Tab-separated table of C-alpha atoms and ligand atoms in Angstrom:
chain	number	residue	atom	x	y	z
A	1	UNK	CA	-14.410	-14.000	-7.930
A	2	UNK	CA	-12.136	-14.909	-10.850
A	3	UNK	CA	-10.626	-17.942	-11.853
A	4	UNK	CA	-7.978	-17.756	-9.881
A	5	UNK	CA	-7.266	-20.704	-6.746
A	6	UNK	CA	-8.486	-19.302	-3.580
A	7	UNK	CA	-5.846	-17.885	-1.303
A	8	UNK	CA	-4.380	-19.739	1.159
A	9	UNK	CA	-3.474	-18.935	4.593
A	10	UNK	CA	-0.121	-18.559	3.482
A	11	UNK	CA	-1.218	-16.474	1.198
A	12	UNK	CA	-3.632	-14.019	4.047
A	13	UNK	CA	-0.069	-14.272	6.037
A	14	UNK	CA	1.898	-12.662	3.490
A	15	UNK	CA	-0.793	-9.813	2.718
A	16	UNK	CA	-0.146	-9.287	6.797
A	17	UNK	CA	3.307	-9.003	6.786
A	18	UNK	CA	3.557	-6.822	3.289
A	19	UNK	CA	1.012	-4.515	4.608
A	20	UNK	CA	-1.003	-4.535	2.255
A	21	UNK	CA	-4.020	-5.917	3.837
A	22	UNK	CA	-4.355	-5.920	7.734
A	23	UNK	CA	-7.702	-6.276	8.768
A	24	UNK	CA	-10.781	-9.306	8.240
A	25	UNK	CA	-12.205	-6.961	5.743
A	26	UNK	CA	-9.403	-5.752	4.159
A	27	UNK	CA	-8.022	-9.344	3.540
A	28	UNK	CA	-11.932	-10.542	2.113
A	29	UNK	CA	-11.404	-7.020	-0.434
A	30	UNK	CA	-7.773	-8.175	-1.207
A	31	UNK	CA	-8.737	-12.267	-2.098
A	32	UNK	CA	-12.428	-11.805	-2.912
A	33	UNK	CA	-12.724	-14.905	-0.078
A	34	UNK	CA	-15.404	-14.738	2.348
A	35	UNK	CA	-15.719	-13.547	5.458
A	36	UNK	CA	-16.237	-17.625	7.444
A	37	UNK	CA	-13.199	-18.915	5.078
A	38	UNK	CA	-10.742	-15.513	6.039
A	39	UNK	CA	-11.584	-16.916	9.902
A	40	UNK	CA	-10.886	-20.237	9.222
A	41	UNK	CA	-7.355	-19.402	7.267
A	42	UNK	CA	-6.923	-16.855	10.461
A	43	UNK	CA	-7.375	-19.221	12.900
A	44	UNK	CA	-4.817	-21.359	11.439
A	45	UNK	CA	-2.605	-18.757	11.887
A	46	UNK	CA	-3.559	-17.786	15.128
A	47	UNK	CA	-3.207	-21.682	16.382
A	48	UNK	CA	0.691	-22.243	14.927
A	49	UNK	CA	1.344	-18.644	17.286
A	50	UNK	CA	2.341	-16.469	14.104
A	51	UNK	CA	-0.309	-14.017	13.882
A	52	UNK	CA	-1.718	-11.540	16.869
A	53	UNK	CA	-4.645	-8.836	16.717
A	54	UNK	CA	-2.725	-5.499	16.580
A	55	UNK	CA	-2.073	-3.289	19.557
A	56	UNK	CA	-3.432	-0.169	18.357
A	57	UNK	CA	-7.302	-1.095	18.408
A	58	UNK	CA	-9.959	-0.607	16.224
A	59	UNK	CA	-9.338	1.285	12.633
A	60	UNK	CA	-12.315	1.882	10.113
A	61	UNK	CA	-13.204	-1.127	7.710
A	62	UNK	CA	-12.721	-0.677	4.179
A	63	UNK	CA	-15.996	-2.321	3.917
A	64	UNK	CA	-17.426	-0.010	5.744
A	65	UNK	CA	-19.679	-0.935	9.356
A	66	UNK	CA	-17.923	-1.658	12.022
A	67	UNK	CA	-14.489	-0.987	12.489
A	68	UNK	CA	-12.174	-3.766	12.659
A	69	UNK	CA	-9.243	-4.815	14.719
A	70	UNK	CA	-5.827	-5.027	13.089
A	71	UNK	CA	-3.809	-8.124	12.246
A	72	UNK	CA	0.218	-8.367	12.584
A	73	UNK	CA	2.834	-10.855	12.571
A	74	UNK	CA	3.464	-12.462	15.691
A	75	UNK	CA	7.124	-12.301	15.624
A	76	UNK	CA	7.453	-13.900	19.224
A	77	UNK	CA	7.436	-17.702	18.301
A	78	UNK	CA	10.862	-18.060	16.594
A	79	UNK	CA	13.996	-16.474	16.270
A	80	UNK	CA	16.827	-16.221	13.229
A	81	UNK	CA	20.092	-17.209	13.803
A	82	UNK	CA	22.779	-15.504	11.059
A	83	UNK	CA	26.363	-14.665	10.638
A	84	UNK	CA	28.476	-13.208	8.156
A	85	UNK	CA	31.554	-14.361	7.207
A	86	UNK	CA	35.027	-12.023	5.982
A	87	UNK	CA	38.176	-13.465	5.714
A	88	UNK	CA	39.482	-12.563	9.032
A	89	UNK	CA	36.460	-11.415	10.876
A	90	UNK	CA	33.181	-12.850	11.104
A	91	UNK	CA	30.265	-11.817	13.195
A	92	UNK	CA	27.168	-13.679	13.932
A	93	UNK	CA	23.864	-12.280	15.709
A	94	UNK	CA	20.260	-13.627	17.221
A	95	UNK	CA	17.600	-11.882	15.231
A	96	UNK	CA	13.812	-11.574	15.996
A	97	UNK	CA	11.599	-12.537	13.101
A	98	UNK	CA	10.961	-8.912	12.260
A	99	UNK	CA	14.757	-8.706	12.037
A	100	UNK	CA	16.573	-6.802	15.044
A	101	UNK	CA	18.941	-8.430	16.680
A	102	UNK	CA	18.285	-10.026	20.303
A	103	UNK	CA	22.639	-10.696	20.995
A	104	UNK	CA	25.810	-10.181	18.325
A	105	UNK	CA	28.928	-11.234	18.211
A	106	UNK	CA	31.870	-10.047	16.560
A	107	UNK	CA	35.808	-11.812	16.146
A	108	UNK	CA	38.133	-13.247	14.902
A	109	UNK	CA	37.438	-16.078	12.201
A	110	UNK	CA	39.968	-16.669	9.326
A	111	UNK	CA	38.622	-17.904	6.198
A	112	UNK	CA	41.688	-19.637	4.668
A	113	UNK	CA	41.363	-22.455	8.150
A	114	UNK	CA	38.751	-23.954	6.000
A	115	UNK	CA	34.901	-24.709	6.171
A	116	UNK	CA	35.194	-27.387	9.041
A	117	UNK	CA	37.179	-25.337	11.731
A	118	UNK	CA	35.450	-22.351	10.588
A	119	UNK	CA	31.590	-23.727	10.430
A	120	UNK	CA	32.133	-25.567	13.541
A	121	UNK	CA	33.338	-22.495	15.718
A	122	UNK	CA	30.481	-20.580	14.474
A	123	UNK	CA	28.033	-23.517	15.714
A	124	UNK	CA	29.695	-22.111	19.090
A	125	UNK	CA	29.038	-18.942	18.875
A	126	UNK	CA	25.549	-19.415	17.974
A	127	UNK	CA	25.142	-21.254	21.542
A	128	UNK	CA	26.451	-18.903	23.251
A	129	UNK	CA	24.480	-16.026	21.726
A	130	UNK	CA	21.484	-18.050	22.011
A	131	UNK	CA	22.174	-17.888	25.748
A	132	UNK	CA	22.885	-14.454	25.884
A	133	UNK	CA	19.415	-13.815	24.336
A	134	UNK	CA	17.879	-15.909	26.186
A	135	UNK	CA	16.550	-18.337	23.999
A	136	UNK	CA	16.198	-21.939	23.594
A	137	UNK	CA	18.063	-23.690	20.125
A	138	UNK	CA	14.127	-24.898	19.407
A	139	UNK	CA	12.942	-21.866	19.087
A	140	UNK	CA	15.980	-20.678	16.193
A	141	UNK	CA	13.846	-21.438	12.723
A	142	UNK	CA	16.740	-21.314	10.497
A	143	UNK	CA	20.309	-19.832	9.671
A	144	UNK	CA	21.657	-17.595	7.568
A	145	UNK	CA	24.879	-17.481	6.152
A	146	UNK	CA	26.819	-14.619	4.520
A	147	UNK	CA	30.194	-15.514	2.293
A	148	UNK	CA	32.530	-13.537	0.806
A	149	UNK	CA	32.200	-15.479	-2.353
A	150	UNK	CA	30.117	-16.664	-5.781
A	151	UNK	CA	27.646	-18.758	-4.428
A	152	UNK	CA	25.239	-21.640	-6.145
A	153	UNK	CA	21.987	-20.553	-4.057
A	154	UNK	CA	20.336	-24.014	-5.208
A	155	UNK	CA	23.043	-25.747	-3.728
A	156	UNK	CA	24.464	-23.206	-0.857
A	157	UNK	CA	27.707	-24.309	-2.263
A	158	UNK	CA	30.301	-21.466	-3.001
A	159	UNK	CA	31.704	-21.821	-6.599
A	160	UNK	CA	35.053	-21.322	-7.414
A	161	UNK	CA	35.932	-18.612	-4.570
A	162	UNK	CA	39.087	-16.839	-5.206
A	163	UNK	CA	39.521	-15.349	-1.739
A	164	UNK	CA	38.056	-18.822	0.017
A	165	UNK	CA	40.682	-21.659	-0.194
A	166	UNK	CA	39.789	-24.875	0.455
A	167	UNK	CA	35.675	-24.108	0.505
A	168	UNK	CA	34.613	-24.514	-3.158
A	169	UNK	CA	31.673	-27.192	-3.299
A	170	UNK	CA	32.091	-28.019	0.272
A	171	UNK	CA	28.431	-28.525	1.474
A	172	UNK	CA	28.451	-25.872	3.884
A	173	UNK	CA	25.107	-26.448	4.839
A	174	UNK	CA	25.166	-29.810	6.255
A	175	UNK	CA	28.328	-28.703	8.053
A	176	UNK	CA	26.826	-25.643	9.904
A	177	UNK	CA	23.225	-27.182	10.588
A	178	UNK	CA	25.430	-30.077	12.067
A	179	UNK	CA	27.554	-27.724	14.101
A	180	UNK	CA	24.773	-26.192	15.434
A	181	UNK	CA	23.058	-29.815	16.560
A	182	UNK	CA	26.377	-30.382	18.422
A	183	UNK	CA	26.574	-27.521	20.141
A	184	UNK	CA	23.142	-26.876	21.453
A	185	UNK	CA	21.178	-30.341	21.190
A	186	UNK	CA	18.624	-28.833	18.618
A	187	UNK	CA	17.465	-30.960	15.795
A	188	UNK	CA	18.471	-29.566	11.924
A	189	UNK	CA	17.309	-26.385	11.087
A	190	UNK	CA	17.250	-25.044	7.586
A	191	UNK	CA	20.381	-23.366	6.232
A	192	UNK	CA	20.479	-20.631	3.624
A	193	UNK	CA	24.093	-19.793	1.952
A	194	UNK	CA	24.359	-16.026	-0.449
A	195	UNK	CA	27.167	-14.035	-1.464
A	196	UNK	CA	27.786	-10.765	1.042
A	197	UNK	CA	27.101	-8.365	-1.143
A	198	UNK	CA	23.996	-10.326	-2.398
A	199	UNK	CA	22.741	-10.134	1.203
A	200	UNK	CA	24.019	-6.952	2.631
A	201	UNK	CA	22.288	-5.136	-0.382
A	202	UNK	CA	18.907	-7.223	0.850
A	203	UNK	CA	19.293	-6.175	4.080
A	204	UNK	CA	20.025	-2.536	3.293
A	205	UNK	CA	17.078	-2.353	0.955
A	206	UNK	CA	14.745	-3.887	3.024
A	207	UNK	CA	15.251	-2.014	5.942
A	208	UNK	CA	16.151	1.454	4.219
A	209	UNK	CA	14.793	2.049	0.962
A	210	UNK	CA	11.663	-0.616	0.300
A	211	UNK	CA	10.343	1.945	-2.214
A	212	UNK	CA	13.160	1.451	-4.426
A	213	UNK	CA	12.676	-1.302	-7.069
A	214	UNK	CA	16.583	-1.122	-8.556
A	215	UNK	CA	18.769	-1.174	-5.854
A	216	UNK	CA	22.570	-2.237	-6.202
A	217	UNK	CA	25.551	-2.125	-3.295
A	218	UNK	CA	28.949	-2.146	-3.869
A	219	UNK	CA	30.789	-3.575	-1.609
A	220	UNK	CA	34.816	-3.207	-1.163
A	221	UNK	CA	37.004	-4.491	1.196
A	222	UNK	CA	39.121	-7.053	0.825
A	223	UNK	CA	37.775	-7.765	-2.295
A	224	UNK	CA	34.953	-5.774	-4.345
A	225	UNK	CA	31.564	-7.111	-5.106
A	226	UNK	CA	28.279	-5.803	-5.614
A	227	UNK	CA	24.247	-6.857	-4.815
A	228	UNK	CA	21.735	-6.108	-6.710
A	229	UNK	CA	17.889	-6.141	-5.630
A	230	UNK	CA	15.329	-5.956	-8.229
A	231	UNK	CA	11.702	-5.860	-7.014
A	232	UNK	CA	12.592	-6.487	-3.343
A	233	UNK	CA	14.238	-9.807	-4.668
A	234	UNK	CA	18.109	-10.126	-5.189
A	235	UNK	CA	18.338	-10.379	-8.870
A	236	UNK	CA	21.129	-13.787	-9.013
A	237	UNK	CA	21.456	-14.441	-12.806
A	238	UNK	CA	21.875	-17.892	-13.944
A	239	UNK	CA	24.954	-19.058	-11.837
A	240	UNK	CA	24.742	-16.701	-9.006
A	241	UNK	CA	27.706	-14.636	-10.549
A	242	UNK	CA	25.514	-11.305	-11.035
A	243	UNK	CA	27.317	-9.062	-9.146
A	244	UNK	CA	30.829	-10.239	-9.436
A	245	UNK	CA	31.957	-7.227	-11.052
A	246	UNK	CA	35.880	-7.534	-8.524
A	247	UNK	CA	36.962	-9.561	-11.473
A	248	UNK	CA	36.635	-7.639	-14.268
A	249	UNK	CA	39.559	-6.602	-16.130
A	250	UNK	CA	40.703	-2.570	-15.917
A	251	UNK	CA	44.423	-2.813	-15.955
A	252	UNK	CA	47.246	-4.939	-17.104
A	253	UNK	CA	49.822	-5.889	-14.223
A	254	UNK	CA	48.526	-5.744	-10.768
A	255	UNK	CA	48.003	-9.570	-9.672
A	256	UNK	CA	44.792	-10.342	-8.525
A	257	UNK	CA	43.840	-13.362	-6.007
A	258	UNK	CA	42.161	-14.923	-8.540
A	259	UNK	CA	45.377	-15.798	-10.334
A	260	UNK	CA	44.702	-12.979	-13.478
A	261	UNK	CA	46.173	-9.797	-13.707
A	262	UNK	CA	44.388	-6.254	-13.680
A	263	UNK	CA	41.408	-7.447	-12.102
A	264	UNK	CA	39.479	-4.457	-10.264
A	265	UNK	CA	39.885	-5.743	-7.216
A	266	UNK	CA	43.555	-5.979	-7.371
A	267	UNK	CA	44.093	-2.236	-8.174
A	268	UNK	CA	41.024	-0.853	-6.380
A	269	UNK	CA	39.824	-3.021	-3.037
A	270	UNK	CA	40.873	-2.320	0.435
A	271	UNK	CA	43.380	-4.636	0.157
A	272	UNK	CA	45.584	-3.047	-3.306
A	273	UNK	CA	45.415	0.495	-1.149
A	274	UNK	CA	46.710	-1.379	1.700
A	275	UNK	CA	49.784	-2.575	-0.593
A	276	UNK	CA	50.508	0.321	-2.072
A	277	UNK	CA	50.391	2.383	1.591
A	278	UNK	CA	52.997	-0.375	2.414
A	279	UNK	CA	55.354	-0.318	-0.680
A	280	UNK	CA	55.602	3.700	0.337
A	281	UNK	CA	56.278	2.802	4.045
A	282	UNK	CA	52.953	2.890	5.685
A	283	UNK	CA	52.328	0.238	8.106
A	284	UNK	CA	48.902	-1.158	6.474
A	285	UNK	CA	47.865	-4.889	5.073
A	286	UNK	CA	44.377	-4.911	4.989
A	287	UNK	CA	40.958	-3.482	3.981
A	288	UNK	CA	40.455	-2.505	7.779
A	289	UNK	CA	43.984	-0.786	7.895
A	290	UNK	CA	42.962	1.090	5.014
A	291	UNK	CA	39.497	1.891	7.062
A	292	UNK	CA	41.737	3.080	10.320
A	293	UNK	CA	43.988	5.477	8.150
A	294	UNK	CA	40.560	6.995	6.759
A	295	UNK	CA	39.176	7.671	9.828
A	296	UNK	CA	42.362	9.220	11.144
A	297	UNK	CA	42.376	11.770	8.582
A	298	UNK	CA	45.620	10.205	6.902
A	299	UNK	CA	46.812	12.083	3.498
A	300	UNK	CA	48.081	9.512	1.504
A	301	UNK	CA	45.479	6.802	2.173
A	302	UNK	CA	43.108	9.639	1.101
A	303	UNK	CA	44.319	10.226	-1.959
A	304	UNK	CA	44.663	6.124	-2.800
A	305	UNK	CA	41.131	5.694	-2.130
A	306	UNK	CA	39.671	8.425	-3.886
A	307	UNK	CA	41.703	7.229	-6.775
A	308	UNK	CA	40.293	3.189	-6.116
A	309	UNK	CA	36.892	5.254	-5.838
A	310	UNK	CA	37.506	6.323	-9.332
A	311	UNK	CA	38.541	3.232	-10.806
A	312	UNK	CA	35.535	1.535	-9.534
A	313	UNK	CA	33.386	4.463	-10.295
A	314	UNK	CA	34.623	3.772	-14.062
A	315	UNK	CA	32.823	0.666	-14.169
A	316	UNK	CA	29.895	1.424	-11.906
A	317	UNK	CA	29.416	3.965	-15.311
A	318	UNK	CA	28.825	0.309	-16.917
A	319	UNK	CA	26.735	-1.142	-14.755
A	320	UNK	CA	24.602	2.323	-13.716
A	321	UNK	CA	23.949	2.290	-17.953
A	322	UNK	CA	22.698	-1.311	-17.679
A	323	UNK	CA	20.603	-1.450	-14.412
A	324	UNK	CA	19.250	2.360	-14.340
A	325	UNK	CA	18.832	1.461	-10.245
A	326	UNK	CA	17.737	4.456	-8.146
A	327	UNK	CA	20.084	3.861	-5.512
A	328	UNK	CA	23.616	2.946	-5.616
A	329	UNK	CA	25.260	2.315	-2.118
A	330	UNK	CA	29.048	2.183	-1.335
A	331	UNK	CA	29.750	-0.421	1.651
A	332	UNK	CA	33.184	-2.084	3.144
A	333	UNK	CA	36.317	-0.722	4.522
A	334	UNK	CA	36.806	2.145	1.687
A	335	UNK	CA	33.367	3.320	2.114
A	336	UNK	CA	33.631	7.020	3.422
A	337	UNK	CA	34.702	10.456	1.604
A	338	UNK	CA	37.464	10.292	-0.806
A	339	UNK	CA	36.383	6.942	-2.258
A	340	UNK	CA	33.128	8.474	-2.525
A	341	UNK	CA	34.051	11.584	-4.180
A	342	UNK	CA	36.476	9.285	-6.755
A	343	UNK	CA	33.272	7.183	-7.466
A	344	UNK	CA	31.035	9.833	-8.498
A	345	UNK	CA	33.422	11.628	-10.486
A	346	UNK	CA	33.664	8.858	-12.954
A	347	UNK	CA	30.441	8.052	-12.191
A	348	UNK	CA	29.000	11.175	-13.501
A	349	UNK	CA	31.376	11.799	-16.269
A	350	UNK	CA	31.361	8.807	-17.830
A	351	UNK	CA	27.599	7.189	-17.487
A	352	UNK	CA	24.419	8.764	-19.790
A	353	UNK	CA	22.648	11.431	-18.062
A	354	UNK	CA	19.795	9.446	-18.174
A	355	UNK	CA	20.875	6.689	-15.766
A	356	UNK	CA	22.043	8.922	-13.136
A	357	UNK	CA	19.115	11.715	-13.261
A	358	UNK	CA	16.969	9.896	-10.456
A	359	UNK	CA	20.600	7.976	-8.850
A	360	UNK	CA	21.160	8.518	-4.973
A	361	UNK	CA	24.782	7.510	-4.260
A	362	UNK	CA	24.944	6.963	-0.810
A	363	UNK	CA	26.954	5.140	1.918
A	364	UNK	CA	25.747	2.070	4.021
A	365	UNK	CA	22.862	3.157	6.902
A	366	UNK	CA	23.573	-0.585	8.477
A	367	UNK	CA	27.445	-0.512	8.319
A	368	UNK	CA	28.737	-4.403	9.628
A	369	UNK	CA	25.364	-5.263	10.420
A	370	UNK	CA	24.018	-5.274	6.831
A	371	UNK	CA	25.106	-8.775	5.909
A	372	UNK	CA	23.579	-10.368	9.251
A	373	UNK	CA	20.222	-7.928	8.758
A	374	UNK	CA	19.826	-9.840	4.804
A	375	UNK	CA	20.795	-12.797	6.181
A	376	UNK	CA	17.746	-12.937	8.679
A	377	UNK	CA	15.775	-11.249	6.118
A	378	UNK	CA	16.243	-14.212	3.472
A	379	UNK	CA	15.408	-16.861	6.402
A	380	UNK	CA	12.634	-15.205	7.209
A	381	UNK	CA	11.560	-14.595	3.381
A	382	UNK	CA	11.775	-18.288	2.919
A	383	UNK	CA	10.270	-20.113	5.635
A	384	UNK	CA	6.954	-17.740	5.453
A	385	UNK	CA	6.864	-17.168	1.450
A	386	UNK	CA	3.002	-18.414	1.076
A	387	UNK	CA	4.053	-22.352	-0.310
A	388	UNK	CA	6.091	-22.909	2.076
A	389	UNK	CA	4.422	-21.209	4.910
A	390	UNK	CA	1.119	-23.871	3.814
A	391	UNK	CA	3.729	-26.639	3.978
A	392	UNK	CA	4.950	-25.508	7.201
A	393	UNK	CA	1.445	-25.157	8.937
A	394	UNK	CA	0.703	-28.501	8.143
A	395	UNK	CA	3.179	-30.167	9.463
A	396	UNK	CA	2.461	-28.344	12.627
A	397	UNK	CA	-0.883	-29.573	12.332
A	398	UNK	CA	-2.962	-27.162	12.026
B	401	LIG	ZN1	40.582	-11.302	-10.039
């Protein structure tokens, strides 16, 4: 064997759950470690309940002799609590460890009441799904939390949110692990904090297109943002503002939330159709509005979104040209026909052939439960990533 530090059983877990070694022998081919140190990293694993021999039986060794039995997660020892935040809707969901959901929950949770009332109803909700799901609060391994905002994933803080009043820096947390102790009994729990888009693109990718190594979402509704996943990892830049493309500057006099004029989001979201349906008469003042008129085959909120879809489509041409991604999925209120057809028009006309040759554009597979799937996805990601997974199995003791 090389140089290299011997894998740990962190290490054998993750070549498990990737698939990319699931058998004794395939895991001594994979690490070069032998076969008595493999058992004892196995057992380890076996002891804190988080792996179980496979129930399909016996498959050929790549070693050759006998065949061997096949390894899996055991997904049974903990479950994933996340929700996902919008500025009038929120809904929050019990996932297994292999990320489908046990119970969900879906209402009414307005952003602008502020990080305490909001964090603290949501510590409710988890109770009460935890119930429904039959589980105990020391069984939930973590939470995951999905914000319609910029967000400082070091810190879980949201930074400078322009459609989040009263939430920037607020140590959201503290708040929500705290929430959760009051409302079940359970001790903390680790809390992870990332943009919606951020996470709905993980969640999408993860569960619908793990082949595809560029993979960017778009996401518009009340505001517009996009995700981007880059080798199965959402790609963040330096700030957490990758992504944040709702801000960018297209036209001169529409006022935006964020206090400038012309942003994207303030001529093309859910939210500008919804104005201009109502400045012609239309009874609309939202994103979801918008989303009703769609489905009931209304004209003129047809012909507004297919328009947004072009606007945005003129600077998806941008960002197509700069991340060459093989998959570019529309998500949120506009996401159906006419804002599809208005995004790949510009799309097409204006970005090099080159970037689009190998481009799906498609629409979300998940739909509303996208942001909860990445959400339990990133928990997950974290807790069993091979450090911390060591870390973790230690202080089980064993
Ligand atoms: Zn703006």
């Amino acid at each position: 064997m090389s140089g290299r530090a011997q894998a740990s059983a962190g290490e054998l877990l993750e070549l498990v759950r990737s698939g990319r070694a699931t058998t004794r022998g395939a895991l001594q081919q994979v690490t070069g470690l032998s076969r008595a140190t493999v058992g004892q990293r196995l057992d380890r694993l076996f002891r804190a309940g988080w792996l179980r021999e496979g129930a399909g039986g016996p498959v050929d060794s790549p070693l050759g002799g006998r065949p061997s039995i096949t390894l899996e997660f055991d997904d049974s020892h903990a479950v994933v609590l996340a929700a996902d935040l919008d500025t009038r809707h929120a809904r929050a969901a019990v996932l297994s460890l292999t990320g489908e959901i046990l119970a969900e929950h879906g209402g009414t949770l307005v952003i602008e009441d502020g990080p305490d009332a909001v964090l603290g109803e949501l510590g409710r909700w988890f109770a009460e799904l935890l119930e429904k799901a039959g589980h105990r609060a020391d069984e939930v391994c973590g939470i995951g939390l999905a914000v319609p905002g910029p967000v400082d994933s070091e810190t879980g803080r949201v930074v400078q949110p322009p459609i989040m009043p009263g939430w920037d820096g607020y140590d959201i947390r503290e708040r929500l692990a705290r929430a959760f102790g009051e409302h079940t009994g359970a001790g903390r729990v680790p809390v992870l904090v990332d943009n919606d888009a951020n996470l709905m693109a993980y969640g999408e990718q993860r569960t619908g297109y793990v082949d595809c190594s560029a993979f960017v979402l778009v996401k518009v509704s009340t505001g517009i943002g996009a995700g981007v996943v880059v080798d199965g990892s959402i790609y963040r830049g330096i700030d957490g503002g990758a992504g944040d493309i709702g801000h960018i500057r297209v036209g001169t006099d529409a006022l935006c939330r964020c206090g400038s004029y012309g942003c994207l989001a303030a001529v093309a979201s859910g939210g500008a159709v919804a104005r201009r349906l109502a400045e012609s008469g239309v009874p609309a003042a939202s994103g979801s509005d918008v989303r009703d008129l769609l489905t009931a085959g209304h004209v003129e909120a047809a012909a507004l979104a297919r328009e947004a879809g072009r606007q945005v489509g003129d600077v998806l041409a941008t960002v197509v040209t700069l991340l060459n991604p093989g998959v570019l999925m529309i998500a949120g209120d506009l996401a159906g026909t006419p804002f599809l057809t208005g995004v790949r028009e510009l799309l097409y006309q204006r970005a090099l052939p080159r970037s689009t040759a190998h481009l799906d554009v498609v629409t979300s597979r998940l739909g509303e439960r996208a942001g909860l799937v990445g959400a339990g996805a990133l928990v997950v990601e974290y807790l069993y990533a091979p450090g911390r997974a060591e870390e973790r199995l230690l202080a089980l003791g064993v």
